[in-house]
Short mmCIF file of N, CA and C in Angstrom, two decimals:
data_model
loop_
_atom_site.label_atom_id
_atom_site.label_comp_id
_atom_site.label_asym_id
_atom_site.label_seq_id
_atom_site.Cartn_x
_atom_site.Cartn_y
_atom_site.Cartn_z
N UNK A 94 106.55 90.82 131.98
CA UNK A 94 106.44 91.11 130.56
C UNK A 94 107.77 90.75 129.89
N UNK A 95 107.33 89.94 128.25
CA UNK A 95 109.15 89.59 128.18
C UNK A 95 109.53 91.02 127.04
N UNK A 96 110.52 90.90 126.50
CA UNK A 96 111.15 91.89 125.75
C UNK A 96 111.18 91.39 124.63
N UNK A 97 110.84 92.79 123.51
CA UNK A 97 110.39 92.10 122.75
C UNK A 97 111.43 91.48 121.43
N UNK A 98 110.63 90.94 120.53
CA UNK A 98 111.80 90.24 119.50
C UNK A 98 112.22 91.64 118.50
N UNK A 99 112.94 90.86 117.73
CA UNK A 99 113.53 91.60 116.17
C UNK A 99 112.73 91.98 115.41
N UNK A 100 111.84 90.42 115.29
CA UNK A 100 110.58 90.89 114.83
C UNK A 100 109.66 91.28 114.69
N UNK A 101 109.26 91.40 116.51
CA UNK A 101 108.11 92.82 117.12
C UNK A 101 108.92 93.95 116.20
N UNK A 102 109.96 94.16 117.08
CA UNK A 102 110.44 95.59 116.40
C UNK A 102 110.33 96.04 115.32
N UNK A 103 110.41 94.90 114.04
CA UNK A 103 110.58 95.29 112.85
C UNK A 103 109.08 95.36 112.45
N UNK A 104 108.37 94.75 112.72
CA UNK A 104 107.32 94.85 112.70
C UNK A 104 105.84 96.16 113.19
N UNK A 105 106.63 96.71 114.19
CA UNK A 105 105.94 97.53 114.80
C UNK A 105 105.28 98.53 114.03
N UNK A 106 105.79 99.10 113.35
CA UNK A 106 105.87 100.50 112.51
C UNK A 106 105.15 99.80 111.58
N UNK A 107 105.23 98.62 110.84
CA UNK A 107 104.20 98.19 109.68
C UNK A 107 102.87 97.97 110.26
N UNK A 108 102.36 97.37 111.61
CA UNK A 108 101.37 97.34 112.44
C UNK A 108 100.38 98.49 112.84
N UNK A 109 101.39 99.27 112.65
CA UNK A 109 100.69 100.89 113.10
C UNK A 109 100.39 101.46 111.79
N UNK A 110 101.08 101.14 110.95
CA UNK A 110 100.62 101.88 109.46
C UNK A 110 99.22 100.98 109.26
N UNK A 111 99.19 99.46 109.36
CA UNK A 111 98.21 98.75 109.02
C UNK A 111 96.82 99.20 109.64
N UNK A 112 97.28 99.20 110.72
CA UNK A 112 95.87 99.95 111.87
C UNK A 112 95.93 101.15 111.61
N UNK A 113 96.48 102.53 111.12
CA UNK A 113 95.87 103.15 110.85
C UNK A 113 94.96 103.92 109.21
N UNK A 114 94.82 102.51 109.15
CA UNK A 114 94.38 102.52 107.45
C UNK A 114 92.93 101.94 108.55
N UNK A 115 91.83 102.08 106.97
CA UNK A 115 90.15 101.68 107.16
C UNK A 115 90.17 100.26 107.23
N UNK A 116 89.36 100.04 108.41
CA UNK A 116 89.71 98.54 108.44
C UNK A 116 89.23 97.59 107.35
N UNK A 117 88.57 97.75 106.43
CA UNK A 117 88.54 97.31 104.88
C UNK A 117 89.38 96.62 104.21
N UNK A 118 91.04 98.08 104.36
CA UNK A 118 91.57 97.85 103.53
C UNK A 118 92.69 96.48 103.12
N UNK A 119 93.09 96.03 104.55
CA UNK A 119 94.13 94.90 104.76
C UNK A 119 93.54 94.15 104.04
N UNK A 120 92.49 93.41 104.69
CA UNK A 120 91.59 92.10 104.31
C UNK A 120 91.33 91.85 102.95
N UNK A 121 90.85 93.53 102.19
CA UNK A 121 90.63 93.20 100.90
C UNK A 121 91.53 93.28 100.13
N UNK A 122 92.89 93.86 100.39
CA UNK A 122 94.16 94.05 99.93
C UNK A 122 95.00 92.70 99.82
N UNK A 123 94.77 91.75 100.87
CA UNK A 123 95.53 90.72 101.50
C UNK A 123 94.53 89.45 100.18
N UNK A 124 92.84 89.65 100.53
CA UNK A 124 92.34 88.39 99.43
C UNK A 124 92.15 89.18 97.54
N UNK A 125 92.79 90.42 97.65
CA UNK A 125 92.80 90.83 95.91
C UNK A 125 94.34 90.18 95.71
N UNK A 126 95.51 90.03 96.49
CA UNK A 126 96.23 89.71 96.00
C UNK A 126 95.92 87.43 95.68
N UNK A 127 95.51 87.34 96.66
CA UNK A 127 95.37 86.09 96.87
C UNK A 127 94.73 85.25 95.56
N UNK A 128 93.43 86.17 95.37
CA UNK A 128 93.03 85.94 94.17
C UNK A 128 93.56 85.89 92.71
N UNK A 129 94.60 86.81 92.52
CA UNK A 129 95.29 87.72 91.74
C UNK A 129 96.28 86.27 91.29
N UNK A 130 96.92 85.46 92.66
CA UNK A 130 97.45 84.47 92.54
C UNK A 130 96.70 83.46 92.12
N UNK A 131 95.64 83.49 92.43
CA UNK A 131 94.67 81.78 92.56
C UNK A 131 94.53 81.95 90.43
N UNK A 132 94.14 82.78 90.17
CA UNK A 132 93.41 82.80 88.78
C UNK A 132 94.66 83.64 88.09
N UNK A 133 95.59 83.73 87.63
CA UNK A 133 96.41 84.68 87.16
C UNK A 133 96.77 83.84 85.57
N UNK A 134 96.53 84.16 84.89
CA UNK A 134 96.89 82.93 83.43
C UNK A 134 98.76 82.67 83.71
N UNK A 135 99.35 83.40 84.03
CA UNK A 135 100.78 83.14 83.99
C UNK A 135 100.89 82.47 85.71
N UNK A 136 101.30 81.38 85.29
CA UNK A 136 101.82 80.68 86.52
C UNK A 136 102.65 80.78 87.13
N UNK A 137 103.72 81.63 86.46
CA UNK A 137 104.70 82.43 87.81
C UNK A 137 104.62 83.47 88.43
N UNK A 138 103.90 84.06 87.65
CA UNK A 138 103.05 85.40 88.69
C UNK A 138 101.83 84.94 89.67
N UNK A 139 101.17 83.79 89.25
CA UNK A 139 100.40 83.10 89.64
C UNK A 139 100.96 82.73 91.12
N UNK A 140 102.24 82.13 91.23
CA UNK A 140 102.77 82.11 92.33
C UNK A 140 103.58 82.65 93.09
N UNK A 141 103.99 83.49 92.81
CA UNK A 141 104.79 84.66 93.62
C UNK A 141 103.48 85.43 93.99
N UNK A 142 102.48 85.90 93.59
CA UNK A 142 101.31 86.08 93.99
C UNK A 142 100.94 85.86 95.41
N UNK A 143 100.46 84.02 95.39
CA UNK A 143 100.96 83.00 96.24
C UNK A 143 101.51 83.10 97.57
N UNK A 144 103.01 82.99 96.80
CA UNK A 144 103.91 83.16 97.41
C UNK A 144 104.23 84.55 98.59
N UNK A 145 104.01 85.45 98.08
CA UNK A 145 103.39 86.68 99.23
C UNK A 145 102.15 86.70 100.27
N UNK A 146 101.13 86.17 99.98
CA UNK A 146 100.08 85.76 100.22
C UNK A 146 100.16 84.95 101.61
N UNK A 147 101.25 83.90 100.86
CA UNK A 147 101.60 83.13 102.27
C UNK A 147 102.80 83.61 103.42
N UNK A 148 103.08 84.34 103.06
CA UNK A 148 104.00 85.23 103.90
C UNK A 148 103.68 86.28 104.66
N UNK A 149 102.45 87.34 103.57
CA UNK A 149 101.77 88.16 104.93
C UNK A 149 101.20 87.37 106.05
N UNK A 150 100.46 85.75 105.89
CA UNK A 150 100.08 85.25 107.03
C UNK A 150 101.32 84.27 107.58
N UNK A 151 101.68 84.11 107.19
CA UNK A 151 103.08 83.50 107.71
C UNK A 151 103.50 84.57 109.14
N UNK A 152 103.85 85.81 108.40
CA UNK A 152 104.56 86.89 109.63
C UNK A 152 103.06 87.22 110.29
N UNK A 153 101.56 87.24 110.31
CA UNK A 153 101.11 87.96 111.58
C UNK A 153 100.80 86.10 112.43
N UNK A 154 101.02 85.49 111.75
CA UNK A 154 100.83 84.01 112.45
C UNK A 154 102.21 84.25 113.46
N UNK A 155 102.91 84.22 113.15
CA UNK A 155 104.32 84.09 113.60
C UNK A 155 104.56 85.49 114.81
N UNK A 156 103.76 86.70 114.68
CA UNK A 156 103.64 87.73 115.31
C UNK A 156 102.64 87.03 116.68
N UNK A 157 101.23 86.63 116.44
CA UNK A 157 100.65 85.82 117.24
C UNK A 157 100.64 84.94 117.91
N UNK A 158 101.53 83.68 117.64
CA UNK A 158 101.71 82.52 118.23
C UNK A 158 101.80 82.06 119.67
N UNK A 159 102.48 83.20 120.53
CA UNK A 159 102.51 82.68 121.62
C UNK A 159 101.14 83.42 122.29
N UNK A 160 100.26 83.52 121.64
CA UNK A 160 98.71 83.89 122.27
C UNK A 160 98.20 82.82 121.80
N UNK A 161 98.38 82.15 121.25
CA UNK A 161 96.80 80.92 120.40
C UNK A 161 97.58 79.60 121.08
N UNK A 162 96.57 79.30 121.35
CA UNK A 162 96.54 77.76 121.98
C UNK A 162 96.91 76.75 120.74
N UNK A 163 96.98 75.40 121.27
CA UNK A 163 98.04 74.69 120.17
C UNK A 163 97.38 74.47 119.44
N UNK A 164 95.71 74.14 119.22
CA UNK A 164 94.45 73.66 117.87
C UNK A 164 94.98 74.79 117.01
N UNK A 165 94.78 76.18 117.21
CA UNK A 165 95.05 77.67 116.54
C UNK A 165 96.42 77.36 115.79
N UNK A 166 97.14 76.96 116.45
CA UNK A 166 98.50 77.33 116.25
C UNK A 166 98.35 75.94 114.89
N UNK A 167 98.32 75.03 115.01
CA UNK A 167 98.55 73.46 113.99
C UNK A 167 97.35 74.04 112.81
N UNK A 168 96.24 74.57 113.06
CA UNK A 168 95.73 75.42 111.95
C UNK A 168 96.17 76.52 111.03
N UNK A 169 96.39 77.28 111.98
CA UNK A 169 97.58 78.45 111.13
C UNK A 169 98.53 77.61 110.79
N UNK A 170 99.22 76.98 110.91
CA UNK A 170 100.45 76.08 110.73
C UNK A 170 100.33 75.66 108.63
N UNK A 171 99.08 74.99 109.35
CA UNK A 171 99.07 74.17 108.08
C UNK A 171 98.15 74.84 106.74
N UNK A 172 97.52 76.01 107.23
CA UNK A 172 97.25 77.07 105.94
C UNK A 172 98.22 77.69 105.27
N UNK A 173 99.12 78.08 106.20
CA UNK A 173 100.41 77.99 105.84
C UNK A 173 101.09 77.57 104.77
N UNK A 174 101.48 76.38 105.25
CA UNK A 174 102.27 75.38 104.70
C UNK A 174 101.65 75.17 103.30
N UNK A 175 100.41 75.13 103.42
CA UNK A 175 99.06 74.67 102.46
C UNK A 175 99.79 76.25 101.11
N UNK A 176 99.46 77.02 101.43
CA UNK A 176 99.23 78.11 100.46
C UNK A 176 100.79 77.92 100.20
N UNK A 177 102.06 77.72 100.40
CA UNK A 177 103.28 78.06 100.10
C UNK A 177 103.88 76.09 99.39
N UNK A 178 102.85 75.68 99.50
CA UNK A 178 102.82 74.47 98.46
C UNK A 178 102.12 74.53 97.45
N UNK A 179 100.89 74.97 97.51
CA UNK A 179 100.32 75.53 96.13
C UNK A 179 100.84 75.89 95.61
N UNK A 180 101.93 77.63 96.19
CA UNK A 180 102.51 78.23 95.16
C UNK A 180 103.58 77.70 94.32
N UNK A 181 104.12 77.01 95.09
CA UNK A 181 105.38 76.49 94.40
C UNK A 181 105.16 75.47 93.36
N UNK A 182 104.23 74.77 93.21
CA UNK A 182 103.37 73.89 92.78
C UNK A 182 102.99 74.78 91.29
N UNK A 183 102.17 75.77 91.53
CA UNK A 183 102.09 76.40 90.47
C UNK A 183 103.87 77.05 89.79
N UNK A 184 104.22 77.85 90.29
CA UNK A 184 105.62 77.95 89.90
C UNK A 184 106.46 77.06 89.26
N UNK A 185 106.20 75.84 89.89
CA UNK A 185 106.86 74.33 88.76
C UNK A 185 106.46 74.16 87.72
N UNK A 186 104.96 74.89 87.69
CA UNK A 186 104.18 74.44 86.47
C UNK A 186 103.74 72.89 87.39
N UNK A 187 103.58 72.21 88.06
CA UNK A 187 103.21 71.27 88.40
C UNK A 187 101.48 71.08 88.77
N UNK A 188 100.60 72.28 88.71
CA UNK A 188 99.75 72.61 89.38
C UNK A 188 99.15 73.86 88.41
N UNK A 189 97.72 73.58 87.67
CA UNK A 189 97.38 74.81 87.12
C UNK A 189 96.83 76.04 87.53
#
């Protein structure tokens, strides 16, 4: 077994709060913000929105990784990448 990171650790205590909430609540918490970003009339809230959005999956991608095989991993990768170019995109105003 290896030992774990900084970011297990730091993570741990937010994991256990997450699981012990209704399992409802993440998912719909995680796509009300998402949405909140996608349609928001102000485009910088629009993307900081976004911009969080892609970061809660950013960190449980990044929590997961060394379990998912490499297809998993270049998928998460690039939803990723995908949602934290949108945002910024909107944030430029480059993107409505």
């Amino acid at each position: 077994m290896t030992k774990p990171t900084r970011l297990e650790k730091f993570s741990a205590p937010i994991l256990l709060f997450i699981h012990g909430l209704p399992r409802f609540v993440f998912p719909i918490f995680t796509a009300a913000i998402l949405l909140i970003g996608l349609f928001a009339a102000n485009q910088i809230v629009g993307g900081i929105f976004l911009l969080l959005v892609g970061t809660i999956i950013g960190w449980l991608v990044t929590l997961s990784w060394k379990l998912l095989p490499v297809g998993a991993r270049l998928i998460r990768l690039a939803l990723v990448v995908m949602i934290f170019g949108y945002a910024i995109g909107r944030i430029t105003g480059q993107l409505a």
